[in-house]
PDB file of C-alpha atoms in Angstrom:
ATOM      1  CA  MET P 330      -0.077   0.184   0.012  1.00 45.00           C
ATOM      2  CA  GLY P 331       2.537   2.494   1.055  1.00 48.00           C
ATOM      3  CA  ASN P 332       4.984   1.505  -1.422  1.00 54.00           C
ATOM      4  CA  SER P 333       2.562   1.815  -4.239  1.00 57.00           C
ATOM      5  CA  ASN P 334       2.161   5.414  -3.309  1.00 59.00           C
ATOM      6  CA  SER P 335       5.811   5.911  -2.982  1.00 56.00           C
ATOM      7  CA  SER P 336       6.233   4.472  -6.557  1.00 62.00           C
ATOM      8  CA  GLN P 337       3.455   6.697  -8.038  1.00 62.00           C
ATOM      9  CA  LYS P 338       5.371   9.770  -6.520  1.00 56.00           C
ATOM     10  CA  ILE P 339       8.688   8.634  -7.860  1.00 64.00           C
ATOM     11  CA  SER P 340       7.144   8.009 -11.270  1.00 80.00           C
ATOM     12  CA  ALA P 341       5.623  11.322 -11.210  1.00 76.00           C
ATOM     13  CA  GLN P 342       8.999  12.659 -10.265  1.00 77.00           C
ATOM     14  CA  ASP P 343      10.587  11.014 -13.182  1.00 83.00           C
ATOM     15  CA  ARG P 344       8.057  12.889 -15.413  1.00 85.00           C
ATOM     16  CA  LEU P 345       8.615  16.168 -14.038  1.00 81.00           C
ATOM     17  CA  HIS P 346      12.064  15.714 -14.700  1.00 82.00           C
ATOM     18  CA  GLN P 347      11.631  14.890 -18.261  1.00 88.00           C
ATOM     19  CA  TYR P 348       9.438  17.579 -18.573  1.00 86.00           C
ATOM     20  CA  GLN P 349      12.212  20.069 -17.329  1.00 86.00           C
ATOM     21  CA  ARG P 350      14.775  18.658 -19.462  1.00 90.00           C
ATOM     22  CA  ARG P 351      12.358  19.294 -22.661  1.00 90.00           C
ATOM     23  CA  ILE P 352      11.598  22.893 -21.585  1.00 89.00           C
ATOM     24  CA  THR P 353      15.416  23.384 -21.005  1.00 90.00           C
ATOM     25  CA  VAL P 354      15.849  22.211 -24.731  1.00 91.00           C
ATOM     26  CA  LEU P 355      12.828  24.270 -25.828  1.00 90.00           C
ATOM     27  CA  THR P 356      14.195  27.605 -24.313  1.00 90.00           C
ATOM     28  CA  ASP P 357      17.745  26.996 -25.740  1.00 92.00           C
ATOM     29  CA  ARG P 358      15.937  26.591 -29.140  1.00 91.00           C
ATOM     30  CA  GLU P 359      13.962  29.616 -28.934  1.00 90.00           C
ATOM     31  CA  THR P 360      17.359  31.629 -27.760  1.00 91.00           C
ATOM     32  CA  GLU P 361      18.684  30.134 -31.210  1.00 92.00           C
ATOM     33  CA  ILE P 362      15.699  31.088 -33.119  1.00 90.00           C
ATOM     34  CA  ALA P 363      15.787  34.727 -31.843  1.00 90.00           C
ATOM     35  CA  LYS P 364      19.373  35.137 -32.669  1.00 91.00           C
ATOM     36  CA  GLU P 365      18.656  33.888 -36.291  1.00 90.00           C
ATOM     37  CA  CYS P 366      15.716  36.506 -36.934  1.00 88.00           C
ATOM     38  CA  LEU P 367      17.876  39.043 -35.488  1.00 88.00           C
ATOM     39  CA  ALA P 368      20.576  38.184 -37.798  1.00 91.00           C
ATOM     40  CA  ARG P 369      17.860  38.486 -40.932  1.00 91.00           C
ATOM     41  CA  ASN P 370      16.561  41.472 -39.331  1.00 90.00           C
ATOM     42  CA  ASP P 371      13.236  40.163 -38.367  1.00 89.00           C
ATOM     43  CA  ARG P 372      12.730  41.901 -34.964  1.00 89.00           C
ATOM     44  CA  ARG P 373       9.037  40.689 -34.823  1.00 91.00           C
ATOM     45  CA  ARG P 374       9.836  36.851 -34.866  1.00 90.00           C
ATOM     46  CA  ALA P 375      12.760  37.497 -32.595  1.00 89.00           C
ATOM     47  CA  LEU P 376      10.569  39.032 -30.127  1.00 91.00           C
ATOM     48  CA  LEU P 377       8.104  36.445 -30.446  1.00 90.00           C
ATOM     49  CA  ALA P 378      10.639  33.807 -29.848  1.00 89.00           C
ATOM     50  CA  LEU P 379      11.987  35.388 -26.511  1.00 90.00           C
ATOM     51  CA  ARG P 380       8.442  35.646 -25.336  1.00 92.00           C
ATOM     52  CA  ARG P 381       7.807  31.868 -25.712  1.00 90.00           C
ATOM     53  CA  LYS P 382      11.343  31.353 -23.911  1.00 89.00           C
ATOM     54  CA  LYS P 383      10.263  33.466 -21.264  1.00 90.00           C
ATOM     55  CA  TYR P 384       6.851  31.619 -20.708  1.00 90.00           C
ATOM     56  CA  GLN P 385       8.723  28.322 -20.943  1.00 88.00           C
ATOM     57  CA  GLN P 386      10.963  29.596 -18.148  1.00 88.00           C
ATOM     58  CA  SER P 387       7.826  30.395 -16.036  1.00 89.00           C
ATOM     59  CA  LEU P 388       6.609  26.863 -16.900  1.00 86.00           C
ATOM     60  CA  LEU P 389      10.151  25.522 -15.663  1.00 86.00           C
ATOM     61  CA  GLU P 390      10.051  27.532 -12.442  1.00 89.00           C
ATOM     62  CA  LYS P 391       6.379  26.187 -11.833  1.00 90.00           C
ATOM     63  CA  THR P 392       7.829  22.705 -12.452  1.00 85.00           C
ATOM     64  CA  ASP P 393      10.630  23.083 -10.026  1.00 87.00           C
ATOM     65  CA  GLY P 394       7.911  24.273  -7.362  1.00 89.00           C
ATOM     66  CA  GLN P 395       5.960  21.071  -8.112  1.00 86.00           C
ATOM     67  CA  LEU P 396       9.030  19.088  -8.097  1.00 84.00           C
ATOM     68  CA  ALA P 397      10.281  20.161  -4.746  1.00 88.00           C
ATOM     69  CA  GLN P 398       6.715  19.528  -2.983  1.00 89.00           C
ATOM     70  CA  LEU P 399       6.523  16.020  -4.475  1.00 84.00           C
ATOM     71  CA  GLU P 400       9.996  15.553  -3.285  1.00 86.00           C
ATOM     72  CA  GLN P 401       9.000  16.900   0.271  1.00 90.00           C
ATOM     73  CA  LEU P 402       5.947  14.484   0.025  1.00 88.00           C
ATOM     74  CA  THR P 403       7.619  11.412  -0.953  1.00 84.00           C
ATOM     75  CA  GLY P 404      10.401  12.279   2.123  1.00 89.00           C
ATOM     76  CA  GLN P 405       7.077  12.650   4.442  1.00 92.00           C
ATOM     77  CA  VAL P 406       5.626   9.330   3.033  1.00 91.00           C
ATOM     78  CA  GLU P 407       8.738   7.532   3.407  1.00 92.00           C
ATOM     79  CA  PHE P 408       9.229   8.738   7.160  1.00 92.00           C
ATOM     80  CA  ALA P 409       5.684   7.960   7.941  1.00 93.00           C
ATOM     81  CA  LEU P 410       6.522   4.246   6.560  1.00 93.00           C
ATOM     82  CA  VAL P 411       9.397   4.210   8.641  1.00 93.00           C
ATOM     83  CA  GLN P 412       7.450   5.459  11.851  1.00 94.00           C
ATOM     84  CA  LYS P 413       4.971   2.934  11.109  1.00 94.00           C
ATOM     85  CA  ASP P 414       7.552  -0.056  11.183  1.00 93.00           C
ATOM     86  CA  VAL P 415       8.963   1.530  14.429  1.00 93.00           C
ATOM     87  CA  LEU P 416       5.346   1.604  16.157  1.00 93.00           C
ATOM     88  CA  PHE P 417       4.945  -2.055  14.775  1.00 93.00           C
ATOM     89  CA  GLY P 418       8.119  -2.893  16.540  1.00 93.00           C
ATOM     90  CA  LEU P 419       7.105  -1.352  19.579  1.00 92.00           C
ATOM     91  CA  GLN P 420       3.731  -2.932  19.565  1.00 93.00           C
ATOM     92  CA  GLN P 421       5.426  -6.323  19.115  1.00 93.00           C
ATOM     93  CA  GLY P 422       8.098  -5.884  21.838  1.00 91.00           C
ATOM     94  CA  THR P 423       5.266  -4.606  24.468  1.00 90.00           C
ATOM     95  CA  LYS P 424       3.278  -7.716  23.709  1.00 91.00           C
ATOM     96  CA  VAL P 425       6.393  -9.809  24.097  1.00 90.00           C
ATOM     97  CA  LEU P 426       7.460  -8.140  27.637  1.00 87.00           C
ATOM     98  CA  GLN P 427       3.544  -8.537  28.521  1.00 86.00           C
ATOM     99  CA  THR P 428       3.716 -12.206  27.958  1.00 86.00           C
ATOM    100  CA  ILE P 429       7.207 -12.822  29.709  1.00 82.00           C
ATOM    101  CA  ASN P 430       5.608 -11.077  32.732  1.00 77.00           C
ATOM    102  CA  LYS P 431       2.447 -12.921  32.586  1.00 79.00           C
ATOM    103  CA  GLU P 432       4.812 -16.220  32.669  1.00 77.00           C
ATOM    104  CA  MET P 433       6.622 -14.886  35.548  1.00 74.00           C
ATOM    105  CA  GLY P 434       3.806 -13.513  37.347  1.00 72.00           C
ATOM    106  CA  GLY P 435       4.911 -10.059  37.298  1.00 70.00           C
ATOM    107  CA  ILE P 436       6.522  -8.392  39.893  1.00 74.00           C
ATOM    108  CA  GLU P 437       4.600 -10.189  42.541  1.00 75.00           C
ATOM    109  CA  GLY P 438       5.748 -13.404  41.279  1.00 73.00           C
ATOM    110  CA  VAL P 439       9.224 -12.328  41.402  1.00 72.00           C
ATOM    111  CA  GLU P 440       8.705 -11.281  45.085  1.00 78.00           C
ATOM    112  CA  ARG P 441       6.974 -14.190  46.037  1.00 78.00           C
ATOM    113  CA  LEU P 442       9.873 -16.582  44.546  1.00 75.00           C
ATOM    114  CA  MET P 443      12.530 -14.617  46.368  1.00 79.00           C
ATOM    115  CA  GLY P 444      10.380 -14.960  49.560  1.00 81.00           C
ATOM    116  CA  GLU P 445      10.018 -18.633  49.066  1.00 81.00           C
ATOM    117  CA  THR P 446      13.928 -18.666  48.734  1.00 82.00           C
ATOM    118  CA  GLU P 447      14.668 -16.672  51.711  1.00 83.00           C
ATOM    119  CA  GLU P 448      11.999 -18.923  53.819  1.00 83.00           C
ATOM    120  CA  ALA P 449      13.815 -22.084  52.385  1.00 83.00           C
ATOM    121  CA  ARG P 450      17.285 -20.545  53.257  1.00 85.00           C
ATOM    122  CA  ALA P 451      15.987 -19.576  56.745  1.00 84.00           C
ATOM    123  CA  TYR P 452      14.575 -23.241  57.320  1.00 81.00           C
ATOM    124  CA  GLN P 453      17.688 -24.925  56.337  1.00 82.00           C
ATOM    125  CA  GLU P 454      19.680 -22.575  58.741  1.00 82.00           C
ATOM    126  CA  GLU P 455      17.225 -23.562  61.479  1.00 80.00           C
ATOM    127  CA  VAL P 456      17.437 -27.120  60.736  1.00 78.00           C
ATOM    128  CA  SER P 457      21.265 -26.799  60.843  1.00 78.00           C
ATOM    129  CA  GLN P 458      21.155 -25.054  64.194  1.00 77.00           C
ATOM    130  CA  MET P 459      18.858 -27.529  65.844  1.00 75.00           C
ATOM    131  CA  LEU P 460      20.957 -30.541  64.601  1.00 73.00           C
ATOM    132  CA  ALA P 461      24.204 -28.856  65.848  1.00 70.00           C
ATOM    133  CA  GLY P 462      23.047 -28.827  69.318  1.00 71.00           C
ATOM    134  CA  HIS P 463      22.250 -32.431  69.152  1.00 73.00           C
ATOM    135  CA  LEU P 464      25.392 -33.766  67.644  1.00 73.00           C
ATOM    136  CA  THR P 465      28.517 -34.570  69.502  1.00 78.00           C
ATOM    137  CA  ASN P 466      32.092 -33.958  68.158  1.00 80.00           C
ATOM    138  CA  GLN P 467      32.498 -37.394  67.254  1.00 83.00           C
ATOM    139  CA  ASP P 468      29.311 -37.488  65.397  1.00 79.00           C
ATOM    140  CA  GLU P 469      30.227 -34.262  63.565  1.00 81.00           C
ATOM    141  CA  ASP P 470      33.420 -35.693  62.644  1.00 84.00           C
ATOM    142  CA  GLU P 471      31.754 -38.834  61.439  1.00 84.00           C
ATOM    143  CA  VAL P 472      29.624 -36.660  59.251  1.00 82.00           C
ATOM    144  CA  GLU P 473      32.548 -34.619  57.765  1.00 84.00           C
ATOM    145  CA  ASP P 474      34.132 -37.992  56.908  1.00 90.00           C
ATOM    146  CA  GLU P 475      30.850 -39.255  55.179  1.00 86.00           C
ATOM    147  CA  LEU P 476      30.644 -36.023  53.295  1.00 85.00           C
ATOM    148  CA  GLU P 477      33.993 -36.532  51.957  1.00 87.00           C
ATOM    149  CA  ALA P 478      33.641 -40.008  51.116  1.00 87.00           C
ATOM    150  CA  LEU P 479      30.493 -39.249  49.125  1.00 86.00           C
ATOM    151  CA  GLN P 480      32.663 -36.610  47.410  1.00 86.00           C
ATOM    152  CA  ARG P 481      35.040 -39.038  46.344  1.00 85.00           C
ATOM    153  CA  GLU P 482      32.611 -41.614  45.038  1.00 84.00           C
ATOM    154  CA  LEU P 483      31.053 -38.754  43.029  1.00 84.00           C
ATOM    155  CA  ALA P 484      34.354 -37.719  41.900  1.00 80.00           C
ATOM    156  CA  GLY P 485      35.335 -40.777  40.480  1.00 72.00           C
ATOM    157  CA  PRO P 486      38.640 -42.712  40.879  1.00 64.00           C
ATOM    158  CA  GLU P 487      40.851 -39.567  39.673  1.00 60.00           C
ATOM    159  CA  ILE P 488      40.931 -38.167  43.450  1.00 52.00           C
ATOM    160  CA  LEU P 489      43.155 -40.059  45.750  1.00 56.00           C
ATOM    161  CA  PRO P 490      42.548 -39.657  49.507  1.00 57.00           C
ATOM    162  CA  ASP P 491      44.947 -37.592  51.610  1.00 66.00           C
ATOM    163  CA  ASP P 492      46.298 -40.659  53.557  1.00 69.00           C
ATOM    164  CA  VAL P 493      47.514 -42.428  50.798  1.00 67.00           C
ATOM    165  CA  VAL P 494      51.444 -42.870  51.017  1.00 72.00           C
ATOM    166  CA  PHE P 495      53.712 -42.901  47.865  1.00 75.00           C
ATOM    167  CA  PRO P 496      57.026 -44.383  48.175  1.00 78.00           C
ATOM    168  CA  SER P 497      59.793 -42.171  48.564  1.00 77.00           C
ATOM    169  CA  PRO P 498      62.695 -41.969  46.089  1.00 78.00           C
ATOM    170  CA  PRO P 499      66.050 -43.785  46.835  1.00 76.00           C
ATOM    171  CA  THR P 500      68.516 -41.495  48.840  1.00 80.00           C
ATOM    172  CA  ALA P 501      71.813 -43.626  48.614  1.00 77.00           C
ATOM    173  CA  GLU P 502      73.795 -43.696  45.332  1.00 78.00           C
ATOM    174  CA  MET P 503      73.383 -46.738  43.216  1.00 72.00           C
ATOM    175  CA  PRO P 504      76.804 -48.864  43.421  1.00 69.00           C
ATOM    176  CA  VAL P 505      78.914 -48.737  39.972  1.00 66.00           C
ATOM    177  CA  GLU P 506      79.704 -52.088  38.946  1.00 63.00           C
ATOM    178  CA  GLU P 507      83.474 -52.375  37.593  1.00 59.00           C
ATOM    179  CA  SER P 508      82.381 -54.030  34.232  1.00 57.00           C
ATOM    180  CA  VAL P 509      80.954 -50.940  32.906  1.00 53.00           C
ATOM    181  CA  PRO P 510      83.700 -49.067  30.915  1.00 56.00           C
ATOM    182  CA  GLU P 511      85.009 -45.809  31.465  1.00 58.00           C
ATOM    183  CA  LEU P 512      83.385 -43.053  29.521  1.00 56.00           C
ATOM    184  CA  THR P 513      85.783 -40.910  27.723  1.00 58.00           C
ATOM    185  CA  GLN P 514      85.382 -37.231  27.140  1.00 61.00           C
ATOM    186  CA  GLY P 515      83.546 -37.422  23.947  1.00 58.00           C
ATOM    187  CA  THR P 516      81.159 -40.210  24.939  1.00 59.00           C
ATOM    188  CA  LYS P 517      80.384 -38.034  28.303  1.00 57.00           C
ATOM    189  CA  ALA P 518      79.103 -35.022  26.268  1.00 56.00           C
ATOM    190  CA  LYS P 519      76.939 -37.111  24.063  1.00 59.00           C
ATOM    191  CA  ALA P 520      75.582 -38.966  27.415  1.00 56.00           C
ATOM    192  CA  GLU P 521      75.029 -35.399  29.044  1.00 56.00           C
ATOM    193  CA  THR P 522      73.000 -34.148  25.805  1.00 56.00           C
ATOM    194  CA  ARG P 523      70.680 -36.933  25.828  1.00 57.00           C
ATOM    195  CA  THR P 524      67.645 -36.199  28.020  1.00 54.00           C
ATOM    196  CA  ALA P 525      65.713 -38.664  29.853  1.00 54.00           C
ATOM    197  CA  LEU P 526      62.057 -39.075  29.119  1.00 55.00           C
ATOM    198  CA  PRO P 527      59.753 -38.151  31.674  1.00 56.00           C
ATOM    199  CA  ALA P 528      57.836 -40.912  33.787  1.00 57.00           C
ATOM    200  CA  GLN P 529      54.260 -41.335  33.006  1.00 53.00           C
TER     201      GLN P 529
END
């Protein structure tokens, strides 16, 4: 709907531009005719050609005014279409927000959820305090151990308990057997450049 009006304005604009070009050609031709008539000493026809030129120039000015109005109208139509699209977008956004608020229960729903969360936290704290008063230190230690065991079980076999003892590396030097030939200066350098692979 809006696009057809805009295209009609654009085609009218094109027709006005064509009309302007035609009038410009005619005014130039009238000037040439007036010069030719003056060259033949025909003052009356030269005056008539200049009058036609003046009339066509007035038409050209009117065409310029109409063209300016048409361009202004085209701009207004295009701006109105943009406003319409923006308004439609705002309406859609408002509907989406209303739907989201309805699903969330509005501000009251959020406040209720926050209240329920606070109540649950307070209840958990109350239960913890009540149980803390009835458990001995030994019971508390057993609960902690059980919690750690559950964590290890959930984590899988990668996590080793803290009480696993690994063997320590030897501290004494290894005895050197005499059957091993003594390294020369060149072979020592080669042996030093070799790197040991890391243990995996």
